[in-house]
JSON list of C-alpha atoms in Angstrom, two decimals:
[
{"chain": "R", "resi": 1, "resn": "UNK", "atom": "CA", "xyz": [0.00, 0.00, 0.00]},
{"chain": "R", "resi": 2, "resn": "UNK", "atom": "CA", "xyz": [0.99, 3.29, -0.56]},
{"chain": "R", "resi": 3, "resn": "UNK", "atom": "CA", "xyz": [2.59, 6.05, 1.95]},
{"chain": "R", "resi": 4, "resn": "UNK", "atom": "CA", "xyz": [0.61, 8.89, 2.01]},
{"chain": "R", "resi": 5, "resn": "UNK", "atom": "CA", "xyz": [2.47, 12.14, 2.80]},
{"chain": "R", "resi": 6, "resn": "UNK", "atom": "CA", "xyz": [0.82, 13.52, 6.17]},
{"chain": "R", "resi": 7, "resn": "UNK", "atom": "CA", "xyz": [-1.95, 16.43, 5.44]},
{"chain": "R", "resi": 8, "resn": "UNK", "atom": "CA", "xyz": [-1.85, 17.98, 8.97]},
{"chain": "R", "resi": 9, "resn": "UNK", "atom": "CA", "xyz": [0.71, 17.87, 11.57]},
{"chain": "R", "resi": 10, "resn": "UNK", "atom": "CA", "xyz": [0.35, 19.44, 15.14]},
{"chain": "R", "resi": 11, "resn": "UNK", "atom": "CA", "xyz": [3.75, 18.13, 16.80]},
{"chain": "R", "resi": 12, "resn": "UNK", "atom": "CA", "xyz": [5.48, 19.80, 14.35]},
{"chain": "R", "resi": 13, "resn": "UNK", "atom": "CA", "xyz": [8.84, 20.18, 16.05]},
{"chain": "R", "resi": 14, "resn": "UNK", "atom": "CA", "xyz": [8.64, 16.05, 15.80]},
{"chain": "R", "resi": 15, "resn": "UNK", "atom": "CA", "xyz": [8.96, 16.15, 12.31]},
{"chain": "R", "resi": 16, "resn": "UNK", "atom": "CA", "xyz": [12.45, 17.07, 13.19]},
{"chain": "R", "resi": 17, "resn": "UNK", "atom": "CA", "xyz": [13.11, 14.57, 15.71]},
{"chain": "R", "resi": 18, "resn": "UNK", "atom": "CA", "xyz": [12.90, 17.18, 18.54]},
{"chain": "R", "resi": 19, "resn": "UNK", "atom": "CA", "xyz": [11.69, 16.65, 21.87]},
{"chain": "R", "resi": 20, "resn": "UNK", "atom": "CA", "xyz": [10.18, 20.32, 22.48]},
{"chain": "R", "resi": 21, "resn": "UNK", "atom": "CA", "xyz": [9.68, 23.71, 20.86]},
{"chain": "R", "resi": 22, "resn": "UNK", "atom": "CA", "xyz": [13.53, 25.58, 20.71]},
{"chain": "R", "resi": 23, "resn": "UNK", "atom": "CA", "xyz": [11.85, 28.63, 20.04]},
{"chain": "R", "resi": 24, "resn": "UNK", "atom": "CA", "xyz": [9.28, 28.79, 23.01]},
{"chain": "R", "resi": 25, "resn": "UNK", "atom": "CA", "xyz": [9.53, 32.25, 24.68]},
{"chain": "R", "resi": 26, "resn": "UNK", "atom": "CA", "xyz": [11.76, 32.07, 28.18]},
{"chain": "R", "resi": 27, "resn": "UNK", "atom": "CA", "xyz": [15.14, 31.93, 29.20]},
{"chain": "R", "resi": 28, "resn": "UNK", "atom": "CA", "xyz": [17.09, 28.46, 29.37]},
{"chain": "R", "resi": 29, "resn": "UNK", "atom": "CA", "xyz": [18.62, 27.68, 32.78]},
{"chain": "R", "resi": 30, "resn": "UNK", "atom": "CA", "xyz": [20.97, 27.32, 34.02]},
{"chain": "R", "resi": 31, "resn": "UNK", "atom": "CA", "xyz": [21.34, 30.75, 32.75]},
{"chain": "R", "resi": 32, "resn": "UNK", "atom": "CA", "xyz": [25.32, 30.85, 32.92]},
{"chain": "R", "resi": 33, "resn": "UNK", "atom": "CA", "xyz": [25.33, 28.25, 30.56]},
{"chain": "R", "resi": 34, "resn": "UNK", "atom": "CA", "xyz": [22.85, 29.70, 27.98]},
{"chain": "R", "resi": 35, "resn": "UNK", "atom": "CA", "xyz": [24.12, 33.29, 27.99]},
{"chain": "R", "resi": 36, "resn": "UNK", "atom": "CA", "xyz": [25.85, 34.59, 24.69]},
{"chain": "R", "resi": 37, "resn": "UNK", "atom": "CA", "xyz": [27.03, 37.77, 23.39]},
{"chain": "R", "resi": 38, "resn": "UNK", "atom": "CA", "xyz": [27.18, 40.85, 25.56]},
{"chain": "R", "resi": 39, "resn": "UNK", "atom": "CA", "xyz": [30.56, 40.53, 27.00]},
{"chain": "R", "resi": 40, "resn": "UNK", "atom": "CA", "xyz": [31.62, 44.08, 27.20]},
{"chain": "R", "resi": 41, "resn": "UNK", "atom": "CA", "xyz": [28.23, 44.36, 29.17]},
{"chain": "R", "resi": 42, "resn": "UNK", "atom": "CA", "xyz": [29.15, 42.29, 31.64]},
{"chain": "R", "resi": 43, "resn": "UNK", "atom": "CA", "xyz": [32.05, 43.46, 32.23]},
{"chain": "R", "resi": 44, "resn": "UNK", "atom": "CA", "xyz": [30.85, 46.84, 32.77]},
{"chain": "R", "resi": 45, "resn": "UNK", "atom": "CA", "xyz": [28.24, 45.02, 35.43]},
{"chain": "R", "resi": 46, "resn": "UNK", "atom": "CA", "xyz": [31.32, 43.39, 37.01]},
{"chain": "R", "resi": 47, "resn": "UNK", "atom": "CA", "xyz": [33.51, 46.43, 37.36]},
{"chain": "R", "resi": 48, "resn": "UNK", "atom": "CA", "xyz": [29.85, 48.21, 38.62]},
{"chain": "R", "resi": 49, "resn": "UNK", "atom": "CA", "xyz": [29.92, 45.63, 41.59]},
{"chain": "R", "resi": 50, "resn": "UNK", "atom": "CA", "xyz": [33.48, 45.93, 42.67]},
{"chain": "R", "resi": 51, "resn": "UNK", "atom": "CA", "xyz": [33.50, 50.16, 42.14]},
{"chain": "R", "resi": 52, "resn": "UNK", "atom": "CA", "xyz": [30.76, 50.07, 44.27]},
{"chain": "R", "resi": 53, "resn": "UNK", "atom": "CA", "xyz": [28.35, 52.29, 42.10]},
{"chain": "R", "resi": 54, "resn": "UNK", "atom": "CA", "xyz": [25.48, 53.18, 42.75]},
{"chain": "R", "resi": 55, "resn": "UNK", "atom": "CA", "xyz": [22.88, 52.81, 40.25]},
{"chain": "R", "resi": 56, "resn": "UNK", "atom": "CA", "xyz": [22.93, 50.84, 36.80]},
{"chain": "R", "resi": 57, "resn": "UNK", "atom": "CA", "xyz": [20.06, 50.95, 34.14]},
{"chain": "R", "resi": 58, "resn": "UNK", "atom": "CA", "xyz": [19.83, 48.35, 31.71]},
{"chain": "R", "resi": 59, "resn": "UNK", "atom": "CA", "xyz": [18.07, 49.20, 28.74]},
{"chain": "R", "resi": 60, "resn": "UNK", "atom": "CA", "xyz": [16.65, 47.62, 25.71]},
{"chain": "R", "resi": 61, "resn": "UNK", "atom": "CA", "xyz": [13.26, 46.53, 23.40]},
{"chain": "R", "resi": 62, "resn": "UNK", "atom": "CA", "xyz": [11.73, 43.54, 24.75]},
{"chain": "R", "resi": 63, "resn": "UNK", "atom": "CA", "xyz": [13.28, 40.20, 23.80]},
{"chain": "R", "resi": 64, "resn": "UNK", "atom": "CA", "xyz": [17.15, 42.18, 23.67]},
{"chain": "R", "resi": 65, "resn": "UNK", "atom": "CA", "xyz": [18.65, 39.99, 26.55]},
{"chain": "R", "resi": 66, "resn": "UNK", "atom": "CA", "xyz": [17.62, 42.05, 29.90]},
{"chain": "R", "resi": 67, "resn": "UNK", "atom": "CA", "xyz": [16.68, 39.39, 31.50]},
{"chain": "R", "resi": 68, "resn": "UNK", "atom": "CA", "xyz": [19.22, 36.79, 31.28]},
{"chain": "R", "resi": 69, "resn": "UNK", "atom": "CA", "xyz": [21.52, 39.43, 32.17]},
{"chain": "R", "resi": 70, "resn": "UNK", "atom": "CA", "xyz": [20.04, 40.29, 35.05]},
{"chain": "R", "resi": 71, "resn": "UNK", "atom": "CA", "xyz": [19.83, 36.47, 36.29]},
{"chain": "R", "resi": 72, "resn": "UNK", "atom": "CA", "xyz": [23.34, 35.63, 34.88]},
{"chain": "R", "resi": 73, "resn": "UNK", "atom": "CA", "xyz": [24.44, 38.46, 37.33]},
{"chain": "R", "resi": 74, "resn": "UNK", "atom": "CA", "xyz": [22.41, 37.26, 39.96]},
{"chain": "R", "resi": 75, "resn": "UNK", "atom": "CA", "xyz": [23.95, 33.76, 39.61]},
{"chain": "R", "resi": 76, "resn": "UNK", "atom": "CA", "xyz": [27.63, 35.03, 40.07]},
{"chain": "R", "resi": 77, "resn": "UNK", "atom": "CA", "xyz": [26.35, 36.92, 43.14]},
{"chain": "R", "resi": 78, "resn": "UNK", "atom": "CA", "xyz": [25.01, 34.14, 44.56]},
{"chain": "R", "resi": 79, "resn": "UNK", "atom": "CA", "xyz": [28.50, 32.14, 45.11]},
{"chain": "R", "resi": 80, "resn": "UNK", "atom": "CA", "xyz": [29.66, 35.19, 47.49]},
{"chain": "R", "resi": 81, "resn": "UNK", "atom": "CA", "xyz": [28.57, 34.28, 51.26]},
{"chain": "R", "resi": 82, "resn": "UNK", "atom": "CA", "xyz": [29.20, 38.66, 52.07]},
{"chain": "R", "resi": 83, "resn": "UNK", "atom": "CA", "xyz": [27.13, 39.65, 49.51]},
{"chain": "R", "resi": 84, "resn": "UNK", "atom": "CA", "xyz": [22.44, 39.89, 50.28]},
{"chain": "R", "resi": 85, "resn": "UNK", "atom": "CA", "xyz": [20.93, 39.51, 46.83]},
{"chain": "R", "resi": 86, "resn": "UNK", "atom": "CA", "xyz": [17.26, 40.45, 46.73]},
{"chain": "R", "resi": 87, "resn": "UNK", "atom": "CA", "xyz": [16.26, 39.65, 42.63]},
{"chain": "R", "resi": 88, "resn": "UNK", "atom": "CA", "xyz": [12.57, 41.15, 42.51]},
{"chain": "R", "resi": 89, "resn": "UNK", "atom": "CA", "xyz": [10.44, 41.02, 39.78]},
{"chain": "R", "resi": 90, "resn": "UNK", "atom": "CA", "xyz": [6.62, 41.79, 38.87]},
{"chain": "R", "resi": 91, "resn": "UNK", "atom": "CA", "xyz": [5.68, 38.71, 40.55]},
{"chain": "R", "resi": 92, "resn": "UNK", "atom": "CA", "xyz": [6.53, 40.62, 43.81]},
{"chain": "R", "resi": 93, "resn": "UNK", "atom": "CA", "xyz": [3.16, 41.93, 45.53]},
{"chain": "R", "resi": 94, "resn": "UNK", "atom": "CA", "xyz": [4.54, 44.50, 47.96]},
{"chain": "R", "resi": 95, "resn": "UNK", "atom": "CA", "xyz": [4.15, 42.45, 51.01]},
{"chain": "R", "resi": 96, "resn": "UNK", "atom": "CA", "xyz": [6.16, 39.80, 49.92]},
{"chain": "R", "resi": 97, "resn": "UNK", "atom": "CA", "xyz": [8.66, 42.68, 48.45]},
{"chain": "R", "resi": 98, "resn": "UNK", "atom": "CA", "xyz": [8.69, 44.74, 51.80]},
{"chain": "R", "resi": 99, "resn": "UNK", "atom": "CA", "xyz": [9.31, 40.99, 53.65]},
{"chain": "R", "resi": 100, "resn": "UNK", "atom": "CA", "xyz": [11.97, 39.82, 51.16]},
{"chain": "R", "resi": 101, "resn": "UNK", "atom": "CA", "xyz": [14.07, 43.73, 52.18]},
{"chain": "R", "resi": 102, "resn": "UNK", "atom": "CA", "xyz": [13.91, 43.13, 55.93]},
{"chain": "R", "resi": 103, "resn": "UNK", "atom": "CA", "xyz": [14.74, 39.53, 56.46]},
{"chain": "R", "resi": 104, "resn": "UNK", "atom": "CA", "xyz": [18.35, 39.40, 56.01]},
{"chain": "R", "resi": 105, "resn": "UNK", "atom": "CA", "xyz": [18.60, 41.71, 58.12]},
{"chain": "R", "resi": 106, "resn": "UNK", "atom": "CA", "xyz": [16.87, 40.35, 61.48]},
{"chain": "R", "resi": 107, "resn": "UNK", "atom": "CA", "xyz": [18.16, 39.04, 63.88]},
{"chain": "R", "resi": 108, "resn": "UNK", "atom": "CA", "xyz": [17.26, 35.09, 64.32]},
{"chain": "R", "resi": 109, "resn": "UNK", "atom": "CA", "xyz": [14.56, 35.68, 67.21]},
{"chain": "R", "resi": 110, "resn": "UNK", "atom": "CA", "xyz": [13.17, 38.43, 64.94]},
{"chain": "R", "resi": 111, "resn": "UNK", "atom": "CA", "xyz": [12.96, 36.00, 61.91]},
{"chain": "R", "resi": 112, "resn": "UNK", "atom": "CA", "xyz": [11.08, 33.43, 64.04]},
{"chain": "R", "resi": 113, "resn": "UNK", "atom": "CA", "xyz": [8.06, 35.57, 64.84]},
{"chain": "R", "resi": 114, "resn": "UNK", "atom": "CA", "xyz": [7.77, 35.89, 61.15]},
{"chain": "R", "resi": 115, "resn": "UNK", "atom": "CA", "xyz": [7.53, 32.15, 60.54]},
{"chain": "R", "resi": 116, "resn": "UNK", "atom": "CA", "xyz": [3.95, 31.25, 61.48]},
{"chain": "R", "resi": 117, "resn": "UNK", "atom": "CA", "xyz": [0.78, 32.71, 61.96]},
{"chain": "R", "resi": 118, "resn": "UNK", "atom": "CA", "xyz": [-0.17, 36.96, 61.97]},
{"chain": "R", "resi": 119, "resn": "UNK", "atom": "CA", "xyz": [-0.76, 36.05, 65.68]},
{"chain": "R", "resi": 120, "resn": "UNK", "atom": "CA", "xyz": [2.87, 35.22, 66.21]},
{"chain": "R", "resi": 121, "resn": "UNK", "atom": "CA", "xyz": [3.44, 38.89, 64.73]},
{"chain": "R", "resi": 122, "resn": "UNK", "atom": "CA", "xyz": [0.60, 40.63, 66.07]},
{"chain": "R", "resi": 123, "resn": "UNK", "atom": "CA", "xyz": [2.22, 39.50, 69.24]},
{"chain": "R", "resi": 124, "resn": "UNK", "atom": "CA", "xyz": [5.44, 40.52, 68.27]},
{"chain": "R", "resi": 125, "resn": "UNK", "atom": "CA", "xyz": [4.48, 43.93, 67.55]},
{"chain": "R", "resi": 126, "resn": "UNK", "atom": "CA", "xyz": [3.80, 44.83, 70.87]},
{"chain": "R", "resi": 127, "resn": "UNK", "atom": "CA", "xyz": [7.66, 44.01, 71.58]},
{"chain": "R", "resi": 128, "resn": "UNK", "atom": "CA", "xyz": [9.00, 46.46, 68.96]},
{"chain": "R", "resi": 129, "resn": "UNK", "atom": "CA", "xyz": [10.02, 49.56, 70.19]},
{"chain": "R", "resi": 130, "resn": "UNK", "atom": "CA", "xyz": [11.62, 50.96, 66.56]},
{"chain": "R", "resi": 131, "resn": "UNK", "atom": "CA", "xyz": [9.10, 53.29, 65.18]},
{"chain": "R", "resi": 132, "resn": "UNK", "atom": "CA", "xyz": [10.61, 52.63, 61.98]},
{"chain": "R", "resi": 133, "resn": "UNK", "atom": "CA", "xyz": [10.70, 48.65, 61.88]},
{"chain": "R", "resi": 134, "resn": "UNK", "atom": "CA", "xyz": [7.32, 49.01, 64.00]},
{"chain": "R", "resi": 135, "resn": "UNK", "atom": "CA", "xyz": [5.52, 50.76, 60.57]},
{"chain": "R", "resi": 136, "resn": "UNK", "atom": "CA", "xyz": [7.26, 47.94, 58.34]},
{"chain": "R", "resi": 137, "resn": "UNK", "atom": "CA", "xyz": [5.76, 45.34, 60.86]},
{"chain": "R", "resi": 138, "resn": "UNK", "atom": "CA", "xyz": [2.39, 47.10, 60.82]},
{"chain": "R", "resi": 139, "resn": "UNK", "atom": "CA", "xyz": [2.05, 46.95, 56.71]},
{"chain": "R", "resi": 140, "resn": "UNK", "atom": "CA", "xyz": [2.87, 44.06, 56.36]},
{"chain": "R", "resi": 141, "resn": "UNK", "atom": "CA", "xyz": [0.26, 42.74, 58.96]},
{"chain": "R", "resi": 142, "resn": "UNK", "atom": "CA", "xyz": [-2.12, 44.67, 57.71]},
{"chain": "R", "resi": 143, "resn": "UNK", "atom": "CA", "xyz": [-2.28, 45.32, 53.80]},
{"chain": "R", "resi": 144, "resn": "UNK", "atom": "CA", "xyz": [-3.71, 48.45, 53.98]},
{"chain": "R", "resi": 145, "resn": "UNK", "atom": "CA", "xyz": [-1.61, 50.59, 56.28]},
{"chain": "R", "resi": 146, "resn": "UNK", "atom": "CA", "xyz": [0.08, 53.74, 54.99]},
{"chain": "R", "resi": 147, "resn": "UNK", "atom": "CA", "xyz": [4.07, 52.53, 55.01]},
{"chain": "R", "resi": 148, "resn": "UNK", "atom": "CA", "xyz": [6.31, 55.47, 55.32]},
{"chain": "R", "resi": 149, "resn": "UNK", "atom": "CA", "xyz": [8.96, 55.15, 52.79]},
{"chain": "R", "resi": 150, "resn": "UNK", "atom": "CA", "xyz": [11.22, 57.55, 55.27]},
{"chain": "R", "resi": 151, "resn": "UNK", "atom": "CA", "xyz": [11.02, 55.24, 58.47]},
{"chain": "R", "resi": 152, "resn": "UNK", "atom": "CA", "xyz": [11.83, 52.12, 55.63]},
{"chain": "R", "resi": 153, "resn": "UNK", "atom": "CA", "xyz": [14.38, 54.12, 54.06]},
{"chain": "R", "resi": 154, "resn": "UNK", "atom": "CA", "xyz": [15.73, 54.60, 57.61]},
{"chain": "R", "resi": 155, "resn": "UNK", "atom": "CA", "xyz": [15.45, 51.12, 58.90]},
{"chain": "R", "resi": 156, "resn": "UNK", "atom": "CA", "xyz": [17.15, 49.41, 56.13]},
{"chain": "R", "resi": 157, "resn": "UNK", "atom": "CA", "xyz": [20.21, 51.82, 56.31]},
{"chain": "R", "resi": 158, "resn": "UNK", "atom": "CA", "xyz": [20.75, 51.08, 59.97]},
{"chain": "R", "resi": 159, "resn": "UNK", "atom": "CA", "xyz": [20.63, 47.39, 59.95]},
{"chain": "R", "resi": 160, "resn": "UNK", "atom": "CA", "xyz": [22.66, 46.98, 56.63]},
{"chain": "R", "resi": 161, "resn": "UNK", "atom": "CA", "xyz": [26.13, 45.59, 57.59]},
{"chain": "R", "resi": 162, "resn": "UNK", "atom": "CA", "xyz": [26.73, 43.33, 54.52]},
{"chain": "R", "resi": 163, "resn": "UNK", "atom": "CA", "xyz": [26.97, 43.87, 51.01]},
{"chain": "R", "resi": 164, "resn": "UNK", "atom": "CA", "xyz": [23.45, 44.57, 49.68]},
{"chain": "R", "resi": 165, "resn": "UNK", "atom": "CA", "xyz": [22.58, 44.27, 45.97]},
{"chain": "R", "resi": 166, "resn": "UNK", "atom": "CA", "xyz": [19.15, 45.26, 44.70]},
{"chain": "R", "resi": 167, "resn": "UNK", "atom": "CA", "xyz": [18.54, 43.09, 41.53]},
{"chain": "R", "resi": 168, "resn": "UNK", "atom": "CA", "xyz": [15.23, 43.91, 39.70]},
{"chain": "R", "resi": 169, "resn": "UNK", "atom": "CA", "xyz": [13.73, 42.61, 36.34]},
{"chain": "R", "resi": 170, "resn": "UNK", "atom": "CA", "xyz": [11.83, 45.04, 34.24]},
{"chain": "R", "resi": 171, "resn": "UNK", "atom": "CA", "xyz": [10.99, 47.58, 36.57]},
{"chain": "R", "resi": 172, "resn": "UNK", "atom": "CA", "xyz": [8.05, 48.87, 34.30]},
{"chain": "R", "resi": 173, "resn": "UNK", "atom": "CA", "xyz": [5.88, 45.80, 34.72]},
{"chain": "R", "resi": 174, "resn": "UNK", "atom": "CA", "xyz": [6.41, 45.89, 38.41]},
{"chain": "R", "resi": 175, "resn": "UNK", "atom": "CA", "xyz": [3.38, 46.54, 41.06]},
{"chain": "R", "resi": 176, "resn": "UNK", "atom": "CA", "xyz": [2.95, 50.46, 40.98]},
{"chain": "R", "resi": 177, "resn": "UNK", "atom": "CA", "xyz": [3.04, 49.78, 45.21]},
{"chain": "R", "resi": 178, "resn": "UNK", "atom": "CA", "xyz": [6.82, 48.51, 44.45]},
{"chain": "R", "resi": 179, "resn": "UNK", "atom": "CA", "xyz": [7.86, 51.39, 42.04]},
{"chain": "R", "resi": 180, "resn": "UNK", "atom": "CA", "xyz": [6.86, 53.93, 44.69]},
{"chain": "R", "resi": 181, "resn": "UNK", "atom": "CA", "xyz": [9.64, 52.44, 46.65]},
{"chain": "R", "resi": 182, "resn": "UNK", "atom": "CA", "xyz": [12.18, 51.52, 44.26]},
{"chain": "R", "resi": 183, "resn": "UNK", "atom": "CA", "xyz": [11.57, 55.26, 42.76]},
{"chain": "R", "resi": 184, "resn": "UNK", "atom": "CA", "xyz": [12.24, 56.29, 46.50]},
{"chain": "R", "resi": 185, "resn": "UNK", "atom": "CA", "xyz": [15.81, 54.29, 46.75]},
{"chain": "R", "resi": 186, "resn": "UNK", "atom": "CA", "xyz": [16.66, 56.12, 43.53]},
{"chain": "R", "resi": 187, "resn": "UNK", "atom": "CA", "xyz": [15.25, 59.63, 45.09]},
{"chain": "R", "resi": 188, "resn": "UNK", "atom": "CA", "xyz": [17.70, 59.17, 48.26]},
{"chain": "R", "resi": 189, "resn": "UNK", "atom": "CA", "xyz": [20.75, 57.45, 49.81]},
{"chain": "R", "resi": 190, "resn": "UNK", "atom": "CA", "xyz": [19.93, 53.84, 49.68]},
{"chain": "R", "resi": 191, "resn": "UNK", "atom": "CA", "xyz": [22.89, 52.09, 51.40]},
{"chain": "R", "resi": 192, "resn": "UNK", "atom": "CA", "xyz": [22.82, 49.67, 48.73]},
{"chain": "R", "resi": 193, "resn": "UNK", "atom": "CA", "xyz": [23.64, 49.12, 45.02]},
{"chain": "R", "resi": 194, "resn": "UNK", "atom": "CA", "xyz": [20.61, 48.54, 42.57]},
{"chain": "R", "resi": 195, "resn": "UNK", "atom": "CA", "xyz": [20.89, 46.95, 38.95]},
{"chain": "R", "resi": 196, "resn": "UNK", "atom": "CA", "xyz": [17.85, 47.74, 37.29]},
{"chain": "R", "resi": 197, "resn": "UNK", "atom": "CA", "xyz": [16.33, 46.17, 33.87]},
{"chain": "R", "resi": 198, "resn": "UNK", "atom": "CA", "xyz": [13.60, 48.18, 31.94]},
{"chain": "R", "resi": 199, "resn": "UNK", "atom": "CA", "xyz": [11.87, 50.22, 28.66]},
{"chain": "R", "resi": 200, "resn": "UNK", "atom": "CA", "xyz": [14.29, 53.12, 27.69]},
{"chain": "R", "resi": 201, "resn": "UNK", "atom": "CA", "xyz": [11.06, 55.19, 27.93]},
{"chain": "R", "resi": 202, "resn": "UNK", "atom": "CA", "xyz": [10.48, 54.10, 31.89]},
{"chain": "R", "resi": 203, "resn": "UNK", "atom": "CA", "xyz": [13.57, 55.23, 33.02]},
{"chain": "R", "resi": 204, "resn": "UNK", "atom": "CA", "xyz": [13.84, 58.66, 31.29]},
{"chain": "R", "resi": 205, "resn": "UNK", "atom": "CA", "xyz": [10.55, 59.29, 33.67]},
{"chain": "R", "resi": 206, "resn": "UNK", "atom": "CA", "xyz": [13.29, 58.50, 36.44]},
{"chain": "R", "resi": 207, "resn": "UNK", "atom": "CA", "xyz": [15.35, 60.94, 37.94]},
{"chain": "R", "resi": 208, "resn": "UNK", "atom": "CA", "xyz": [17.92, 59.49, 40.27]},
{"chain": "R", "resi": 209, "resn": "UNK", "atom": "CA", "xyz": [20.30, 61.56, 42.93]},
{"chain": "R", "resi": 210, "resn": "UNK", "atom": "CA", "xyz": [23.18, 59.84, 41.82]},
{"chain": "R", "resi": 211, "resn": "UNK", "atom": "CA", "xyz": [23.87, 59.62, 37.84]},
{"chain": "R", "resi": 212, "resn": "UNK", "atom": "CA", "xyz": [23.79, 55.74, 37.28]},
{"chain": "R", "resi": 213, "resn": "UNK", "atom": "CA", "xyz": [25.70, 53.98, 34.89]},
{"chain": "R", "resi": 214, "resn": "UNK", "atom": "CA", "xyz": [23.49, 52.79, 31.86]},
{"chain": "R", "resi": 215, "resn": "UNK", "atom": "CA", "xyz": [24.01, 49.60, 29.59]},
{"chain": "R", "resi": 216, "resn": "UNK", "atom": "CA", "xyz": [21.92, 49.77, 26.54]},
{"chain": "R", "resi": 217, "resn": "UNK", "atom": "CA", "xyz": [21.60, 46.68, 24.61]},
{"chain": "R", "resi": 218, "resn": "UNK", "atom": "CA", "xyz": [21.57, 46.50, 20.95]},
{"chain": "R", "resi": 219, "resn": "UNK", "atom": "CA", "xyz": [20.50, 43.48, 19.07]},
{"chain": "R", "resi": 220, "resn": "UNK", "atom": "CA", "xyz": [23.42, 40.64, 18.49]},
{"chain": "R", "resi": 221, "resn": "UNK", "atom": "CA", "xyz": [24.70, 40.30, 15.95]},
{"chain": "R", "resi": 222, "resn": "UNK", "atom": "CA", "xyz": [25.33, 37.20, 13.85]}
]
């Protein structure tokens, strides 16, 4: 009997004799092994780290690389025990962004009343006698409480010790809750560094204190 050439195919990638779709949006991990091109950029990101810099913007159109640089920097972070990576991006409501800030630096009985229950903190609360970690506490117990970016601003300073490094992912598609207080950071002196990915168009809106360095990535080329 004849082989009739197939009229419709939906696995089309097994036609091929692939397993998946190469061409599925997303970024392959482990990133450091899927990374390519852009190595004056991260060079530039590597001498922003040890300088000690402020403020880096990484710009670009959507699908230029922002992302994987972002994680591939994130991922050499990672293997230095002094250095407090916080990556943030717009899955971050602002509770879980505000909680994700302050835990590195508690102490260990002040990380234990926020493992549990809100009565654990509720209870807790009532031992805090920082009016600046007292208004974190208070937002983040209750949703709706007016956080004062000042007091946070103030709080974080004082308790930073280590190395901090502010990592976030297109900062345009963030909660607007979370740009308030990355826009403060930028505004005033934020004892840490920040590496920020976004829309060229975003960060002209921006205006930091301190002139940050900007990487603006161009399509590769072949």
């Amino acid at each position: 009997m004849e082989k009739r050439d197939k009229q419709f195919i939906y696995y089309w990638y097994k036609e091929f004799s692939w397993s998946s779709d190469p061409f599925k949006k997303g970024i392959p991990v482990p990133v450091e092994l899927f990374i390519v091109g852009y190595e004056n950029e991260r060079k530039k990101l590597n001498y922003f780290i040890i300088e000690n810099q402020k403020i880096c913007f990484i710009e670009s159109d959507i699908g230029m690389g922002k992302s994987s640089l972002v994680k591939w920097i994130k991922h050499e972070l990672l293997s230095f025990p002094n250095i407090t990576v916080l990556f943030v991006d717009k899955s971050f409501s602002r509770k879980q962004f505000l909680l994700e800030l302050i835990k590195p630096l508690l102490s260990f009985k002040e990380k234990f009343f926020f493992t549990g229950s809100d009565f654990k903190v509720k209870k807790f609360l009532g031992m805090i006698h920082d009016d600046n970690f007292k208004n974190i506490v208070e937002c983040l117990l209750y949703d709706n409480s007016l956080l004062d970016f000042n007091k946070l601003l103030s709080f974080l300073n004082s308790r930073m010790k280590k190395h901090f490094i502010l990592l976030v992912d297109d900062i345009n598609e963030l909660v607007p809750e979370n740009i308030k207080i990355i826009q403060f950071f930028l505004m005033n002196n934020f004892n840490a560094q920040m590496i920020l990915s976004g829309d060229k168009k975003f960060f002209d809106k921006l205006s930091p204190k301190v002139k940050p360095l900007k990487i603006i990535l161009e399509s590769l080329d072949y």
